[in-house]
Amino acid sequence: MLSSEAFKRCVGSFPTGVAVVTATAADGTPVGVTVSSLTSVSLEPPLILFCLDKRALSLHAFSESRQFRVHVLAGEQAAMAMRFARRGIAKFAEPRHADADGGPPRLPDTHASMLCETAHEYDAGDHVILVGQVMAVESGDGDDPLVYHRGRFGHFASDLPVQRA
């Protein structure tokens, strides 16, 4: 039988970006989680997905909300990633930009962000897969993104020339 630790070690060898996903609960409470399981699904329509642990305190809020916002973190935002990864703390203690239309919370100074409408939710083992249709994007080309690999945060080395396939 494959152990959870062996599986985590193996998939942890694949570097990923780091994002914080935010939503607003039915009572108006902002919620947010750190994810490294974020991927594009489709260009037409533009769809992305992220995976959320079924034990997450914010699972109900994400399931009930019809919108969420994905914030791709910049290389210097490891502290933000850690704050949103923890349970039971004030995740929104730092100032945030409220969205003018009452949408999901907007976090400041991230590398990029996507406003999504929830399109699908799928049961997947001990996680839920949330698929969102991307309605709006903001992209910051100046900062390098935060990277996660083998249990550690790092920076993307952008000093190499881009090789096109």
mmCIF file of N, CA and C in Angstrom, residues 27-105:
data_model
loop_
_atom_site.group_PDB
_atom_site.id
_atom_site.type_symbol
_atom_site.label_atom_id
_atom_site.label_comp_id
_atom_site.label_asym_id
_atom_site.label_seq_id
_atom_site.Cartn_x
_atom_site.Cartn_y
_atom_site.Cartn_z
ATOM 1 N N ASP A 27 -22.506 35.251 5.176
ATOM 2 C CA ASP A 27 -22.688 36.285 6.199
ATOM 3 C C ASP A 27 -21.773 37.487 5.998
ATOM 4 N N GLY A 28 -21.022 37.509 4.869
ATOM 5 C CA GLY A 28 -20.140 38.625 4.564
ATOM 6 C C GLY A 28 -18.721 38.474 5.065
ATOM 7 N N THR A 29 -18.427 37.385 5.754
ATOM 8 C CA THR A 29 -17.085 37.140 6.270
ATOM 9 C C THR A 29 -16.140 36.781 5.130
ATOM 10 N N PRO A 30 -14.974 37.458 5.043
ATOM 11 C CA PRO A 30 -14.005 37.075 4.019
ATOM 12 C C PRO A 30 -13.294 35.788 4.415
ATOM 13 N N VAL A 31 -13.070 34.895 3.462
ATOM 14 C CA VAL A 31 -12.326 33.660 3.686
ATOM 15 C C VAL A 31 -11.221 33.564 2.646
ATOM 16 N N GLY A 32 -10.170 32.832 2.994
ATOM 17 C CA GLY A 32 -9.072 32.648 2.058
ATOM 18 C C GLY A 32 -8.218 31.462 2.433
ATOM 19 N N VAL A 33 -7.634 30.822 1.426
ATOM 20 C CA VAL A 33 -6.764 29.667 1.619
ATOM 21 C C VAL A 33 -5.586 29.748 0.657
ATOM 22 N N THR A 34 -4.458 29.182 1.093
ATOM 23 C CA THR A 34 -3.294 29.054 0.225
ATOM 24 C C THR A 34 -3.408 27.746 -0.536
ATOM 25 N N VAL A 35 -3.151 27.795 -1.838
ATOM 26 C CA VAL A 35 -3.194 26.593 -2.667
ATOM 27 C C VAL A 35 -1.959 26.532 -3.562
ATOM 28 N N SER A 36 -1.540 25.309 -3.840
ATOM 29 C CA SER A 36 -0.520 25.098 -4.868
ATOM 30 C C SER A 36 -1.090 24.212 -5.969
ATOM 31 N N SER A 37 -2.345 23.810 -5.794
ATOM 32 C CA SER A 37 -3.028 22.970 -6.782
ATOM 33 C C SER A 37 -3.927 23.847 -7.648
ATOM 34 N N LEU A 38 -3.317 24.623 -8.502
ATOM 35 C CA LEU A 38 -4.024 25.542 -9.382
ATOM 36 C C LEU A 38 -3.586 25.249 -10.812
ATOM 37 N N THR A 39 -4.555 25.117 -11.701
ATOM 38 C CA THR A 39 -4.187 24.864 -13.089
ATOM 39 C C THR A 39 -5.246 25.406 -14.030
ATOM 40 N N SER A 40 -4.820 25.738 -15.225
ATOM 41 C CA SER A 40 -5.779 26.121 -16.257
ATOM 42 C C SER A 40 -6.419 24.846 -16.792
ATOM 43 N N VAL A 41 -7.674 24.959 -17.205
ATOM 44 C CA VAL A 41 -8.417 23.812 -17.711
ATOM 45 C C VAL A 41 -8.772 24.007 -19.178
ATOM 46 N N SER A 42 -9.180 25.219 -19.529
ATOM 47 C CA SER A 42 -9.693 25.479 -20.869
ATOM 48 C C SER A 42 -9.459 26.936 -21.242
ATOM 49 N N LEU A 43 -9.219 27.181 -22.539
ATOM 50 C CA LEU A 43 -9.124 28.558 -23.035
ATOM 51 C C LEU A 43 -10.483 29.097 -23.468
ATOM 52 N N GLU A 44 -11.325 28.233 -24.022
ATOM 53 C CA GLU A 44 -12.660 28.625 -24.498
ATOM 54 C C GLU A 44 -13.698 27.691 -23.915
ATOM 55 N N PRO A 45 -14.400 28.043 -22.895
ATOM 56 C CA PRO A 45 -14.270 29.282 -22.126
ATOM 57 C C PRO A 45 -13.047 29.208 -21.220
ATOM 58 N N PRO A 46 -12.580 30.352 -20.723
ATOM 59 C CA PRO A 46 -11.418 30.332 -19.834
ATOM 60 C C PRO A 46 -11.797 29.740 -18.477
ATOM 61 N N LEU A 47 -11.232 28.563 -18.171
ATOM 62 C CA LEU A 47 -11.533 27.865 -16.927
ATOM 63 C C LEU A 47 -10.241 27.538 -16.186
ATOM 64 N N ILE A 48 -10.301 27.639 -14.861
ATOM 65 C CA ILE A 48 -9.204 27.188 -14.002
ATOM 66 C C ILE A 48 -9.793 26.300 -12.918
ATOM 67 N N LEU A 49 -8.924 25.573 -12.232
ATOM 68 C CA LEU A 49 -9.382 24.786 -11.089
ATOM 69 C C LEU A 49 -8.374 24.887 -9.970
ATOM 70 N N PHE A 50 -8.886 24.684 -8.755
ATOM 71 C CA PHE A 50 -8.029 24.506 -7.594
ATOM 72 C C PHE A 50 -8.669 23.440 -6.719
ATOM 73 N N CYS A 51 -7.859 22.844 -5.859
ATOM 74 C CA CYS A 51 -8.330 21.779 -4.979
ATOM 75 C C CYS A 51 -8.323 22.271 -3.546
ATOM 76 N N LEU A 52 -9.391 21.932 -2.816
ATOM 77 C CA LEU A 52 -9.553 22.375 -1.438
ATOM 78 C C LEU A 52 -9.799 21.163 -0.544
ATOM 79 N N ASP A 53 -9.027 21.069 0.513
ATOM 80 C CA ASP A 53 -9.160 19.975 1.480
ATOM 81 C C ASP A 53 -10.563 20.001 2.087
ATOM 82 N N LYS A 54 -11.173 18.839 2.196
ATOM 83 C CA LYS A 54 -12.519 18.761 2.773
ATOM 84 C C LYS A 54 -12.545 19.154 4.246
ATOM 85 N N ARG A 55 -11.392 19.156 4.908
ATOM 86 C CA ARG A 55 -11.326 19.568 6.314
ATOM 87 C C ARG A 55 -11.157 21.073 6.471
ATOM 88 N N ALA A 56 -11.016 21.799 5.368
ATOM 89 C CA ALA A 56 -10.819 23.254 5.444
ATOM 90 C C ALA A 56 -12.028 23.911 6.099
ATOM 91 N N LEU A 57 -11.771 24.806 7.034
ATOM 92 C CA LEU A 57 -12.847 25.513 7.726
ATOM 93 C C LEU A 57 -13.672 26.363 6.760
ATOM 94 N N SER A 58 -13.074 26.756 5.659
ATOM 95 C CA SER A 58 -13.750 27.629 4.693
ATOM 96 C C SER A 58 -14.445 26.866 3.566
ATOM 97 N N LEU A 59 -14.455 25.533 3.618
ATOM 98 C CA LEU A 59 -15.037 24.746 2.530
ATOM 99 C C LEU A 59 -16.480 25.151 2.251
ATOM 100 N N HIS A 60 -17.288 25.284 3.288
ATOM 101 C CA HIS A 60 -18.696 25.631 3.095
ATOM 102 C C HIS A 60 -18.827 27.004 2.420
ATOM 103 N N ALA A 61 -18.019 27.952 2.844
ATOM 104 C CA ALA A 61 -18.079 29.291 2.249
ATOM 105 C C ALA A 61 -17.734 29.252 0.762
ATOM 106 N N PHE A 62 -16.701 28.487 0.387
ATOM 107 C CA PHE A 62 -16.338 28.380 -1.025
ATOM 108 C C PHE A 62 -17.425 27.656 -1.819
ATOM 109 N N SER A 63 -18.015 26.638 -1.231
ATOM 110 C CA SER A 63 -19.068 25.888 -1.923
ATOM 111 C C SER A 63 -20.323 26.728 -2.132
ATOM 112 N N GLU A 64 -20.643 27.579 -1.172
ATOM 113 C CA GLU A 64 -21.850 28.394 -1.253
ATOM 114 C C GLU A 64 -21.654 29.660 -2.084
ATOM 115 N N SER A 65 -20.437 30.174 -2.122
ATOM 116 C CA SER A 65 -20.165 31.404 -2.870
ATOM 117 C C SER A 65 -20.196 31.116 -4.367
ATOM 118 N N ARG A 66 -20.677 32.031 -5.126
ATOM 119 C CA ARG A 66 -20.718 31.852 -6.579
ATOM 120 C C ARG A 66 -19.506 32.476 -7.260
ATOM 121 N N GLN A 67 -18.647 33.122 -6.479
ATOM 122 C CA GLN A 67 -17.439 33.736 -7.021
ATOM 123 C C GLN A 67 -16.260 33.464 -6.105
ATOM 124 N N PHE A 68 -15.077 33.441 -6.687
ATOM 125 C CA PHE A 68 -13.841 33.424 -5.920
ATOM 126 C C PHE A 68 -12.780 34.181 -6.708
ATOM 127 N N ARG A 69 -11.754 34.624 -5.993
ATOM 128 C CA ARG A 69 -10.662 35.355 -6.629
ATOM 129 C C ARG A 69 -9.357 34.628 -6.329
ATOM 130 N N VAL A 70 -8.594 34.355 -7.373
ATOM 131 C CA VAL A 70 -7.299 33.691 -7.253
ATOM 132 C C VAL A 70 -6.218 34.763 -7.327
ATOM 133 N N HIS A 71 -5.322 34.752 -6.351
ATOM 134 C CA HIS A 71 -4.193 35.689 -6.310
ATOM 135 C C HIS A 71 -2.909 34.887 -6.456
ATOM 136 N N VAL A 72 -2.212 35.030 -7.575
ATOM 137 C CA VAL A 72 -0.918 34.385 -7.772
ATOM 138 C C VAL A 72 0.094 35.225 -7.009
ATOM 139 N N LEU A 73 0.774 34.607 -6.048
ATOM 140 C CA LEU A 73 1.651 35.372 -5.168
ATOM 141 C C LEU A 73 2.981 35.706 -5.821
ATOM 142 N N ALA A 74 3.485 36.880 -5.463
ATOM 143 C CA ALA A 74 4.792 37.343 -5.921
ATOM 144 C C ALA A 74 5.878 36.699 -5.068
ATOM 145 N N GLY A 75 7.093 36.696 -5.579
ATOM 146 C CA GLY A 75 8.219 36.028 -4.937
ATOM 147 C C GLY A 75 8.464 36.428 -3.498
ATOM 148 N N GLU A 76 8.104 37.634 -3.116
ATOM 149 C CA GLU A 76 8.350 38.124 -1.760
ATOM 150 C C GLU A 76 7.153 37.932 -0.827
ATOM 151 N N GLN A 77 6.163 37.145 -1.219
ATOM 152 C CA GLN A 77 4.945 37.023 -0.430
ATOM 153 C C GLN A 77 4.807 35.676 0.294
ATOM 154 N N ALA A 78 5.922 35.076 0.671
ATOM 155 C CA ALA A 78 5.877 33.808 1.404
ATOM 156 C C ALA A 78 5.147 33.969 2.737
ATOM 157 N N ALA A 79 5.299 35.112 3.405
ATOM 158 C CA ALA A 79 4.604 35.328 4.679
ATOM 159 C C ALA A 79 3.094 35.323 4.471
ATOM 160 N N MET A 80 2.624 35.900 3.375
ATOM 161 C CA MET A 80 1.193 35.879 3.068
ATOM 162 C C MET A 80 0.731 34.442 2.813
ATOM 163 N N ALA A 81 1.537 33.681 2.088
ATOM 164 C CA ALA A 81 1.192 32.277 1.825
ATOM 165 C C ALA A 81 1.063 31.513 3.134
ATOM 166 N N MET A 82 1.983 31.716 4.058
ATOM 167 C CA MET A 82 1.938 31.022 5.342
ATOM 168 C C MET A 82 0.730 31.462 6.163
ATOM 169 N N ARG A 83 0.414 32.751 6.144
ATOM 170 C CA ARG A 83 -0.733 33.248 6.917
ATOM 171 C C ARG A 83 -2.026 32.601 6.440
ATOM 172 N N PHE A 84 -2.232 32.511 5.143
ATOM 173 C CA PHE A 84 -3.462 31.939 4.612
ATOM 174 C C PHE A 84 -3.472 30.415 4.655
ATOM 175 N N ALA A 85 -2.333 29.795 4.944
ATOM 176 C CA ALA A 85 -2.266 28.339 5.080
ATOM 177 C C ALA A 85 -2.625 27.891 6.495
ATOM 178 N N ARG A 86 -2.571 28.809 7.448
ATOM 179 C CA ARG A 86 -2.836 28.451 8.852
ATOM 180 C C ARG A 86 -4.326 28.471 9.161
ATOM 181 N N ARG A 87 -4.701 27.672 10.124
ATOM 182 C CA ARG A 87 -6.093 27.613 10.592
ATOM 183 C C ARG A 87 -6.252 28.463 11.840
ATOM 184 N N GLY A 88 -7.425 29.082 11.960
ATOM 185 C CA GLY A 88 -7.791 29.744 13.197
ATOM 186 C C GLY A 88 -7.073 31.032 13.508
ATOM 187 N N ILE A 89 -6.550 31.732 12.505
ATOM 188 C CA ILE A 89 -5.915 33.034 12.748
ATOM 189 C C ILE A 89 -6.617 34.091 11.910
ATOM 190 N N ALA A 90 -6.349 35.346 12.219
ATOM 191 C CA ALA A 90 -6.936 36.466 11.471
ATOM 192 C C ALA A 90 -6.178 36.618 10.147
ATOM 193 N N LYS A 91 -6.676 35.998 9.132
ATOM 194 C CA LYS A 91 -5.997 36.008 7.837
ATOM 195 C C LYS A 91 -6.073 37.361 7.153
ATOM 196 N N PHE A 92 -7.107 38.117 7.447
ATOM 197 C CA PHE A 92 -7.289 39.411 6.797
ATOM 198 C C PHE A 92 -6.922 40.561 7.718
ATOM 199 N N ALA A 93 -5.937 40.338 8.599
ATOM 200 C CA ALA A 93 -5.509 41.377 9.532
ATOM 201 C C ALA A 93 -4.863 42.548 8.810
ATOM 202 N N GLU A 94 -4.156 42.255 7.703
ATOM 203 C CA GLU A 94 -3.518 43.325 6.937
ATOM 204 C C GLU A 94 -4.548 43.988 6.044
ATOM 205 N N PRO A 95 -4.302 45.239 5.667
ATOM 206 C CA PRO A 95 -5.270 45.923 4.796
ATOM 207 C C PRO A 95 -5.463 45.182 3.483
ATOM 208 N N ARG A 96 -6.674 45.210 2.969
ATOM 209 C CA ARG A 96 -6.970 44.619 1.673
ATOM 210 C C ARG A 96 -7.847 45.596 0.925
ATOM 211 N N HIS A 97 -7.876 45.467 -0.363
ATOM 212 C CA HIS A 97 -8.701 46.320 -1.189
ATOM 213 C C HIS A 97 -10.059 45.671 -1.368
ATOM 214 N N ALA A 98 -11.091 46.332 -0.898
ATOM 215 C CA ALA A 98 -12.447 45.815 -1.099
ATOM 216 C C ALA A 98 -12.810 45.987 -2.565
ATOM 217 N N ASP A 99 -13.476 45.004 -3.108
ATOM 218 C CA ASP A 99 -13.910 45.096 -4.490
ATOM 219 C C ASP A 99 -15.133 46.005 -4.562
ATOM 220 N N ALA A 100 -15.160 46.886 -5.522
ATOM 221 C CA ALA A 100 -16.237 47.871 -5.626
ATOM 222 C C ALA A 100 -17.608 47.224 -5.767
ATOM 223 N N ASP A 101 -17.690 46.076 -6.409
ATOM 224 C CA ASP A 101 -18.999 45.440 -6.608
ATOM 225 C C ASP A 101 -19.329 44.404 -5.542
ATOM 226 N N GLY A 102 -18.569 44.392 -4.445
ATOM 227 C CA GLY A 102 -18.848 43.459 -3.366
ATOM 228 C C GLY A 102 -18.376 42.049 -3.640
ATOM 229 N N GLY A 103 -17.512 41.870 -4.615
ATOM 230 C CA GLY A 103 -17.003 40.544 -4.951
ATOM 231 C C GLY A 103 -16.030 40.026 -3.910
ATOM 232 N N PRO A 104 -15.362 38.923 -4.204
ATOM 233 C CA PRO A 104 -14.411 38.322 -3.262
ATOM 234 C C PRO A 104 -13.305 39.306 -2.891
ATOM 235 N N PRO A 105 -12.746 39.160 -1.680
ATOM 236 C CA PRO A 105 -11.679 40.071 -1.253
ATOM 237 C C PRO A 105 -10.523 40.101 -2.241
#
